[in-house]
Amino acid sequence: MTMRALLLNHSATMGGAEFCLMDVATSLRDSASVLLLEDGVFRRRLEAAGVDVRVVDGGAIHQVRRDSVAPSAAALAGLWRVTREVAEIAADFDVVHANSQKALIVGSLAMVRARKPLVWHLHDIIDPPRFSRLNIKADVVLANRCVERVLAVSRATADAFVRQGGDPAKVHVVYNGIDPAAIDAFAPSSEQLRREIGLDGVPVIGCFSRLAEWKGQHVLIEAVGGLPGVHLLLVGGALFGEQAHEQSLRDLVKARGLMSRVHFLGQRDDVSALMQCVDLIVHPSTAPEPFARTLIESMLAGRPPIASACGGVPELIESGRTGYLFPPGDVAALRAILQRLLASPDEVARVAVAAREHARRHFSLPAFVDAVTAHLHDAATSRTSGRARRRAQEASA
Ligand code: GLC
């Protein structure tokens, strides 16, 4: 019998974790359904890919933020209702996969009722100060008590979970995988795109990430500011209520007199084509990045990523061989690397070849989906066999 999996995610906005879930759900569409706690673009994308999607309105639980100190009464009442509805839906499935922290909380409480095995896919480095003590405590207690397995997107992510008190025996590192075909498909349009955005014949640096303070775009703006004639494309929007931060980036560009060289392109669907029309790609996070899919996408697009060395990033990039690392927040170090690489196209081309090969070999989409599926399967069967064993023991006692 095929295993039926329910894939639970609180958000319907497309962040990195949602792109991962999109791949899992598409591959398992004959045996899995997605359950979202709000309606939005993710639901439409999943449906367009032929995935069965259900939506249970999470209501006030969406107001709880990762740095919240205590949930409101409305959030708790909402949680009670959502938990009941999720438990009813889960009754038709063999295993539940929680893809976010809110999904872990809802999933854990719902599985107390539904008695189905739960797997938590951990896409965050759960250290303070980005996460409140209360959030971290809730994650760790629920994971240790209610979850069969925790799938961490990098060693750094797994280590943070254990450092915060998570059970090491439950954690498995599963690196994300990216489909190279999705990136190659855009290659022919990149030359034309560069002409269209008026950047023909000038050096262009790209950054492909949502606009958030910890993604560090301000560091890159400062670095590019000191490189006369170099243009910067910032691709990505303020997705999770970070509009004030977008404004502060625009103010910084103005204050440094860089309006003609820094271009805010917003959220785009043609990221792969844009990656192939810039000379260099930088990912300047100032806080530990759990994985950063954009690094692997850059490698597949033939652009070795230049990234700040924090979180899981050094697990993805070997500096000088498959990309370049610099200390987080270090404007001068980043500027020096950019200056050197813009003058060394042969070196960039050589590293690009190694980076592409590295991404194809170590971050393949089929390997990622197979690993997630195997963990879901093992969680489903070990729970069943554990129960059968206990029943047999009880019967023979
Ligand atoms: C989250 C993390 C990011 C990771 C993504 C997919 O968005 O912040 O680093 O790439 O999940 O796992």
Short mmCIF file of C-alpha atoms and ligand atoms in Angstrom, two decimals:
data_model
loop_
_atom_site.label_atom_id
_atom_site.label_comp_id
_atom_site.label_asym_id
_atom_site.label_seq_id
_atom_site.Cartn_x
_atom_site.Cartn_y
_atom_site.Cartn_z
CA MET A 1 0.00 0.00 0.00
CA THR A 2 1.37 3.47 -0.79
CA MET A 3 1.99 5.79 2.10
CA ARG A 4 -0.34 8.79 2.20
CA ALA A 5 1.33 11.96 3.47
CA LEU A 6 -0.26 15.19 4.61
CA LEU A 7 2.13 18.14 4.07
CA LEU A 8 1.31 20.95 6.49
CA ASN A 9 2.52 24.56 6.01
CA HIS A 10 1.23 27.68 7.76
CA SER A 11 2.09 30.21 5.06
CA ALA A 12 0.79 30.64 1.51
CA THR A 13 3.55 33.11 0.57
CA MET A 14 6.47 31.74 -1.46
CA GLY A 15 9.59 31.76 0.77
CA GLY A 16 12.45 29.24 0.55
CA ALA A 17 10.67 26.65 2.69
CA GLU A 18 7.61 26.85 0.42
CA PHE A 19 9.75 26.26 -2.70
CA CYS A 20 11.10 23.10 -1.04
CA LEU A 21 7.61 21.91 -0.18
CA MET A 22 6.45 22.67 -3.72
CA ASP A 23 9.05 20.19 -5.01
CA VAL A 24 8.13 17.50 -2.49
CA ALA A 25 4.39 17.91 -3.10
CA THR A 26 4.77 17.86 -6.88
CA SER A 27 6.81 14.68 -6.79
CA LEU A 28 4.40 12.97 -4.38
CA ARG A 29 1.20 14.35 -5.87
CA ASP A 30 -0.36 10.91 -6.33
CA SER A 31 -0.07 10.07 -2.65
CA ALA A 32 0.17 13.40 -0.81
CA SER A 33 -2.01 16.43 -0.08
CA VAL A 34 -0.94 19.86 1.13
CA LEU A 35 -2.75 21.58 3.98
CA LEU A 36 -2.19 25.36 4.28
CA LEU A 37 -3.26 27.54 7.18
CA GLU A 38 -4.06 30.48 4.89
CA ASP A 39 -5.01 31.03 1.27
CA GLY A 40 -2.68 32.64 -1.25
CA VAL A 41 -0.29 32.26 -4.15
CA PHE A 42 1.18 28.96 -2.87
CA ARG A 43 -2.27 27.33 -3.09
CA ARG A 44 -2.64 28.46 -6.70
CA ARG A 45 0.82 27.23 -7.66
CA LEU A 46 0.25 23.83 -6.07
CA GLU A 47 -3.11 23.43 -7.77
CA ALA A 48 -1.60 24.40 -11.12
CA ALA A 49 0.95 21.60 -10.58
CA GLY A 50 -1.88 19.10 -10.00
CA VAL A 51 -1.41 18.81 -6.22
CA ASP A 52 -4.44 18.31 -3.95
CA VAL A 53 -4.54 21.35 -1.61
CA ARG A 54 -6.78 22.12 1.33
CA VAL A 55 -6.92 25.32 3.34
CA VAL A 56 -7.86 25.66 7.01
CA ASP A 57 -7.94 29.30 8.09
CA GLY A 58 -5.31 29.75 10.84
CA GLY A 59 -6.91 33.05 11.93
CA ALA A 60 -5.16 34.73 14.84
CA ILE A 61 -2.29 32.22 14.95
CA HIS A 62 -0.72 34.17 12.07
CA GLN A 63 -0.24 37.11 14.43
CA VAL A 64 2.27 35.14 16.52
CA ARG A 65 5.73 36.06 15.26
CA ARG A 66 9.06 34.26 15.66
CA ASP A 67 10.20 36.84 18.21
CA SER A 68 6.83 36.99 20.06
CA VAL A 69 7.15 36.89 23.81
CA ALA A 70 3.68 35.44 24.56
CA PRO A 71 0.72 34.42 22.37
CA SER A 72 -2.58 36.37 22.70
CA ALA A 73 -5.84 34.84 23.95
CA ALA A 74 -7.20 35.08 20.37
CA ALA A 75 -4.19 33.15 19.07
CA LEU A 76 -4.72 30.42 21.65
CA ALA A 77 -8.44 30.14 20.83
CA GLY A 78 -7.56 30.01 17.12
CA LEU A 79 -5.00 27.32 17.79
CA TRP A 80 -7.61 25.15 19.52
CA ARG A 81 -10.01 25.37 16.55
CA VAL A 82 -7.32 24.83 13.89
CA THR A 83 -5.91 21.86 15.78
CA ARG A 84 -9.30 20.13 15.75
CA GLU A 85 -9.79 20.70 12.02
CA VAL A 86 -6.27 19.53 11.15
CA ALA A 87 -6.72 16.39 13.28
CA GLU A 88 -9.91 15.53 11.37
CA ILE A 89 -8.18 15.87 8.01
CA ALA A 90 -5.09 13.93 9.19
CA ALA A 91 -7.28 10.92 9.98
CA ASP A 92 -7.11 9.95 6.26
CA PHE A 93 -3.29 9.97 6.11
CA ASP A 94 -0.43 7.75 7.32
CA VAL A 95 2.05 10.47 8.21
CA VAL A 96 2.09 14.26 8.62
CA HIS A 97 4.98 16.50 7.53
CA ALA A 98 5.20 19.89 9.26
CA ASN A 99 7.18 22.35 7.10
CA SER A 100 7.37 25.34 9.46
CA GLN A 101 7.43 26.20 13.14
CA LYS A 102 3.73 27.09 13.24
CA ALA A 103 3.01 23.86 11.39
CA LEU A 104 5.00 22.03 14.09
CA ILE A 105 2.89 23.57 16.85
CA VAL A 106 -0.43 22.93 15.12
CA GLY A 107 0.72 19.51 13.89
CA SER A 108 1.94 18.37 17.33
CA LEU A 109 -1.29 19.30 19.06
CA ALA A 110 -3.40 17.86 16.25
CA MET A 111 -1.46 14.57 16.31
CA VAL A 112 -2.18 14.16 20.02
CA ARG A 113 -5.79 13.80 18.83
CA ALA A 114 -5.22 12.11 15.48
CA ARG A 115 -2.43 9.76 16.67
CA LYS A 116 -0.47 9.92 13.43
CA PRO A 117 3.31 10.12 13.17
CA LEU A 118 4.71 13.61 12.64
CA VAL A 119 7.93 14.64 10.85
CA TRP A 120 9.23 18.20 11.27
CA HIS A 121 11.19 19.76 8.40
CA LEU A 122 13.35 22.38 10.09
CA HIS A 123 14.25 25.33 7.82
CA ASP A 124 15.39 27.69 10.61
CA ILE A 125 18.40 28.10 12.87
CA ILE A 126 16.50 28.38 16.12
CA ASP A 127 18.93 30.52 18.11
CA PRO A 128 18.20 33.77 19.97
CA PRO A 129 17.87 36.68 19.29
CA ARG A 130 16.06 35.95 16.00
CA PHE A 131 13.75 33.55 17.82
CA SER A 132 12.26 34.32 21.22
CA ARG A 133 13.04 32.03 24.16
CA LEU A 134 9.36 31.05 24.25
CA ASN A 135 9.37 30.04 20.59
CA ILE A 136 12.56 28.02 20.96
CA LYS A 137 11.27 26.29 24.08
CA ALA A 138 7.96 25.41 22.40
CA ASP A 139 9.78 24.02 19.33
CA VAL A 140 12.16 21.88 21.35
CA VAL A 141 9.58 20.50 23.78
CA LEU A 142 7.12 19.65 21.00
CA ALA A 143 9.81 18.17 18.74
CA ASN A 144 11.22 16.01 21.53
CA ARG A 145 7.81 14.76 22.65
CA CYS A 146 5.57 14.67 19.58
CA VAL A 147 7.82 14.27 16.52
CA GLU A 148 9.28 11.05 15.11
CA ARG A 149 12.02 12.77 13.10
CA VAL A 150 13.43 16.24 12.54
CA LEU A 151 14.81 16.89 9.04
CA ALA A 152 17.31 19.77 9.24
CA VAL A 153 18.32 21.59 6.05
CA SER A 154 22.00 21.80 7.09
CA ARG A 155 24.41 20.64 9.78
CA ALA A 156 24.33 24.17 11.25
CA THR A 157 20.52 23.96 11.50
CA ALA A 158 20.71 20.54 13.18
CA ASP A 159 23.41 21.74 15.59
CA ALA A 160 21.32 24.75 16.69
CA PHE A 161 18.35 22.46 17.40
CA VAL A 162 20.52 20.20 19.57
CA ARG A 163 22.21 23.21 21.25
CA GLN A 164 18.76 24.42 22.30
CA GLY A 165 17.93 21.07 23.89
CA GLY A 166 16.57 19.13 20.88
CA ASP A 167 16.97 15.34 20.92
CA PRO A 168 20.05 14.50 18.77
CA ALA A 169 18.70 11.01 18.03
CA LYS A 170 15.78 12.51 16.10
CA VAL A 171 17.72 14.85 13.81
CA HIS A 172 18.77 14.01 10.26
CA VAL A 173 20.45 16.45 7.87
CA VAL A 174 18.68 16.56 4.49
CA TYR A 175 20.18 19.15 2.14
CA ASN A 176 17.78 20.83 -0.26
CA GLY A 177 17.92 19.93 -3.93
CA ILE A 178 17.28 22.11 -6.98
CA ASP A 179 16.27 21.04 -10.47
CA PRO A 180 18.87 22.28 -13.01
CA ALA A 181 16.35 21.99 -15.86
CA ALA A 182 14.24 24.75 -14.32
CA ILE A 183 17.26 27.07 -14.53
CA ASP A 184 18.57 26.00 -17.95
CA ALA A 185 15.15 26.68 -19.46
CA PHE A 186 15.74 30.42 -19.05
CA ALA A 187 19.24 30.64 -20.54
CA PRO A 188 18.42 31.95 -24.03
CA SER A 189 16.46 34.96 -22.79
CA SER A 190 19.17 36.43 -20.54
CA GLU A 191 21.09 38.47 -23.19
CA GLN A 192 17.91 40.17 -24.31
CA LEU A 193 16.86 40.78 -20.73
CA ARG A 194 20.12 42.58 -20.02
CA ARG A 195 19.50 44.91 -22.95
CA GLU A 196 15.90 45.44 -21.82
CA ILE A 197 16.92 46.60 -18.37
CA GLY A 198 19.50 48.89 -19.96
CA LEU A 199 22.58 47.25 -18.49
CA ASP A 200 24.40 46.27 -21.64
CA GLY A 201 28.16 46.68 -21.39
CA VAL A 202 28.37 47.66 -17.71
CA PRO A 203 29.48 45.44 -14.80
CA VAL A 204 26.44 44.17 -12.90
CA ILE A 205 26.19 42.47 -9.54
CA GLY A 206 23.00 40.68 -8.50
CA CYS A 207 21.44 39.76 -5.17
CA PHE A 208 18.50 37.35 -5.23
CA SER A 209 16.76 37.27 -1.91
CA ARG A 210 13.70 38.67 -0.19
CA LEU A 211 14.29 42.06 1.40
CA ALA A 212 14.81 41.56 5.13
CA GLU A 213 17.29 43.09 7.50
CA TRP A 214 19.19 39.86 8.15
CA LYS A 215 19.53 39.16 4.42
CA GLY A 216 22.13 41.97 4.50
CA GLN A 217 21.38 43.92 1.30
CA HIS A 218 22.62 47.07 3.09
CA VAL A 219 26.14 45.56 3.28
CA LEU A 220 26.14 44.97 -0.46
CA ILE A 221 24.86 48.48 -1.23
CA GLU A 222 27.74 49.92 0.81
CA ALA A 223 30.26 47.65 -0.93
CA VAL A 224 29.03 48.50 -4.44
CA GLY A 225 28.94 52.20 -3.49
CA GLY A 226 32.75 52.12 -3.41
CA LEU A 227 33.06 50.56 -6.88
CA PRO A 228 32.54 53.33 -9.47
CA GLY A 229 30.52 52.34 -12.54
CA VAL A 230 29.31 49.03 -11.07
CA HIS A 231 25.53 48.41 -11.04
CA LEU A 232 23.55 46.37 -8.54
CA LEU A 233 20.27 44.50 -9.13
CA LEU A 234 18.29 43.73 -5.98
CA VAL A 235 15.80 41.04 -6.91
CA GLY A 236 13.19 40.12 -4.30
CA GLY A 237 10.44 41.79 -2.34
CA ALA A 238 9.64 42.49 1.31
CA LEU A 239 7.58 39.31 1.67
CA PHE A 240 6.84 38.97 5.36
CA GLY A 241 5.79 42.46 6.46
CA GLU A 242 9.28 43.97 6.12
CA GLN A 243 8.23 47.02 4.07
CA ALA A 244 9.87 49.44 6.54
CA HIS A 245 13.16 47.70 5.86
CA GLU A 246 12.71 48.10 2.10
CA GLN A 247 12.23 51.81 2.69
CA SER A 248 15.43 51.97 4.77
CA LEU A 249 17.35 50.33 1.90
CA ARG A 250 15.94 52.88 -0.56
CA ASP A 251 16.91 55.68 1.85
CA LEU A 252 20.45 54.29 2.07
CA VAL A 253 20.74 54.23 -1.75
CA LYS A 254 19.60 57.83 -1.86
CA ALA A 255 21.90 58.93 0.95
CA ARG A 256 24.90 57.43 -0.88
CA GLY A 257 23.82 58.96 -4.21
CA LEU A 258 23.49 55.53 -5.87
CA MET A 259 20.04 55.91 -7.45
CA SER A 260 21.36 55.43 -10.99
CA ARG A 261 23.38 52.31 -10.06
CA VAL A 262 21.18 50.36 -7.64
CA HIS A 263 18.03 48.88 -9.18
CA PHE A 264 15.17 47.45 -7.09
CA LEU A 265 13.48 44.86 -9.32
CA GLY A 266 11.03 43.49 -6.73
CA GLN A 267 9.66 39.95 -6.67
CA ARG A 268 10.25 38.29 -10.08
CA ASP A 269 9.34 35.00 -11.72
CA ASP A 270 12.34 35.08 -14.10
CA VAL A 271 15.03 34.80 -11.42
CA SER A 272 17.03 32.21 -13.37
CA ALA A 273 17.24 34.44 -16.45
CA LEU A 274 18.23 37.41 -14.31
CA MET A 275 20.94 35.35 -12.60
CA GLN A 276 22.41 34.56 -15.99
CA CYS A 277 22.52 38.20 -17.03
CA VAL A 278 24.57 39.52 -14.10
CA ASP A 279 28.36 39.17 -13.79
CA LEU A 280 28.51 38.19 -10.12
CA ILE A 281 25.98 37.10 -7.49
CA VAL A 282 26.26 38.00 -3.81
CA HIS A 283 24.33 36.64 -0.83
CA PRO A 284 25.26 38.91 2.10
CA SER A 285 23.20 37.57 5.09
CA THR A 286 24.27 39.08 8.40
CA ALA A 287 22.66 36.36 10.56
CA PRO A 288 23.23 32.60 10.19
CA GLU A 289 21.51 31.36 7.03
CA PRO A 290 20.08 27.85 7.44
CA PHE A 291 20.65 26.86 3.81
CA ALA A 292 20.00 29.56 1.15
CA ARG A 293 18.64 27.95 -2.01
CA THR A 294 19.77 31.00 -3.95
CA LEU A 295 23.40 29.79 -3.60
CA ILE A 296 22.68 26.52 -5.37
CA GLU A 297 20.56 28.32 -7.98
CA SER A 298 23.51 30.68 -8.63
CA MET A 299 25.84 27.72 -9.09
CA LEU A 300 23.43 26.08 -11.54
CA ALA A 301 23.06 29.38 -13.40
CA GLY A 302 26.85 29.41 -13.93
CA ARG A 303 27.59 32.17 -11.43
CA PRO A 304 29.75 31.18 -8.45
CA PRO A 305 28.09 32.66 -5.35
CA ILE A 306 29.90 35.15 -3.12
CA ALA A 307 28.37 34.73 0.32
CA SER A 308 28.87 35.64 3.95
CA ALA A 309 30.30 32.72 5.89
CA CYS A 310 27.61 31.99 8.45
CA GLY A 311 25.14 29.24 9.35
CA GLY A 312 24.93 26.47 6.75
CA VAL A 313 26.62 28.49 3.98
CA PRO A 314 30.17 27.07 4.47
CA GLU A 315 28.64 23.60 4.04
CA LEU A 316 27.53 24.59 0.53
CA ILE A 317 30.53 26.61 -0.67
CA GLU A 318 34.24 25.88 -0.58
CA SER A 319 35.80 29.32 -0.86
CA GLY A 320 37.91 29.74 -3.99
CA ARG A 321 36.71 26.43 -5.51
CA THR A 322 32.90 26.56 -5.77
CA GLY A 323 32.28 30.18 -4.73
CA TYR A 324 33.67 32.76 -2.32
CA LEU A 325 33.12 33.44 1.37
CA PHE A 326 33.58 36.68 3.32
CA PRO A 327 32.97 37.55 7.00
CA PRO A 328 29.30 38.55 7.63
CA GLY A 329 28.77 42.32 7.53
CA ASP A 330 32.34 43.07 6.35
CA VAL A 331 31.86 45.74 3.67
CA ALA A 332 35.58 46.18 2.95
CA ALA A 333 36.20 42.44 2.52
CA LEU A 334 33.23 42.09 0.19
CA ARG A 335 34.28 45.13 -1.84
CA ALA A 336 37.80 43.72 -2.23
CA ILE A 337 36.48 40.36 -3.50
CA LEU A 338 34.12 42.06 -5.98
CA GLN A 339 36.90 44.31 -7.27
CA ARG A 340 39.24 41.39 -7.78
CA LEU A 341 36.67 39.12 -9.44
CA LEU A 342 35.35 41.80 -11.81
CA ALA A 343 38.93 42.03 -13.09
CA SER A 344 39.40 38.23 -13.29
CA PRO A 345 36.79 36.78 -15.68
CA ASP A 346 38.93 33.70 -16.36
CA GLU A 347 39.03 32.77 -12.70
CA VAL A 348 35.27 33.34 -12.36
CA ALA A 349 34.62 31.14 -15.38
CA ARG A 350 36.79 28.35 -13.93
CA VAL A 351 35.10 28.47 -10.52
CA ALA A 352 31.70 28.61 -12.26
CA VAL A 353 32.33 25.25 -13.93
CA ALA A 354 33.33 23.62 -10.63
CA ALA A 355 30.38 25.21 -8.83
CA ARG A 356 27.87 23.94 -11.37
CA GLU A 357 29.25 20.43 -11.16
CA HIS A 358 29.22 20.59 -7.35
CA ALA A 359 25.56 21.73 -7.28
CA ARG A 360 24.47 19.03 -9.73
CA ARG A 361 26.27 16.32 -7.81
CA HIS A 362 25.51 17.24 -4.20
CA PHE A 363 22.20 19.10 -4.33
CA SER A 364 20.12 17.12 -6.79
CA LEU A 365 16.35 17.38 -6.62
CA PRO A 366 15.66 13.62 -6.96
CA ALA A 367 18.08 12.86 -4.09
CA PHE A 368 16.35 15.45 -1.90
CA VAL A 369 12.84 14.18 -2.66
CA ASP A 370 13.93 10.55 -2.18
CA ALA A 371 15.44 11.36 1.21
CA VAL A 372 12.33 13.20 2.43
CA THR A 373 10.10 10.39 1.17
CA ALA A 374 12.22 7.73 2.85
CA HIS A 375 12.07 9.58 6.18
CA LEU A 376 8.30 9.98 5.90
CA HIS A 377 7.98 6.31 5.08
CA ASP A 378 10.20 5.22 7.96
CA ALA A 379 8.34 7.48 10.39
CA ALA A 380 5.02 6.01 9.24
CA THR A 381 6.15 2.40 9.47
CA SER A 382 8.25 2.63 12.65
CA ARG A 383 5.29 4.17 14.46
CA THR A 384 3.01 1.36 13.22
CA SER A 385 5.48 -1.39 14.03
CA GLY A 386 6.15 0.20 17.46
CA ARG A 387 2.43 0.09 18.22
CA ALA A 388 2.07 -3.47 16.95
CA ARG A 389 5.03 -4.50 19.12
CA ARG A 390 3.48 -2.88 22.20
CA ARG A 391 0.12 -4.55 21.49
CA ALA A 392 1.86 -7.94 21.13
CA GLN A 393 3.69 -7.36 24.39
CA GLU A 394 0.48 -6.40 26.15
CA ALA A 395 -1.30 -9.46 24.75
CA SER A 396 1.42 -11.82 25.92
CA ALA A 397 1.69 -10.21 29.40
C1 GLC B 1 14.30 29.12 4.92
C2 GLC B 1 15.73 29.48 5.27
C3 GLC B 1 16.66 29.38 4.05
C4 GLC B 1 16.48 28.05 3.34
C5 GLC B 1 15.00 27.77 3.07
C6 GLC B 1 14.79 26.39 2.48
O1 GLC B 1 13.73 30.07 4.10
O2 GLC B 1 15.81 30.79 5.82
O3 GLC B 1 18.02 29.53 4.42
O4 GLC B 1 17.17 28.06 2.10
O5 GLC B 1 14.24 27.86 4.26
O6 GLC B 1 15.23 25.38 3.31
#
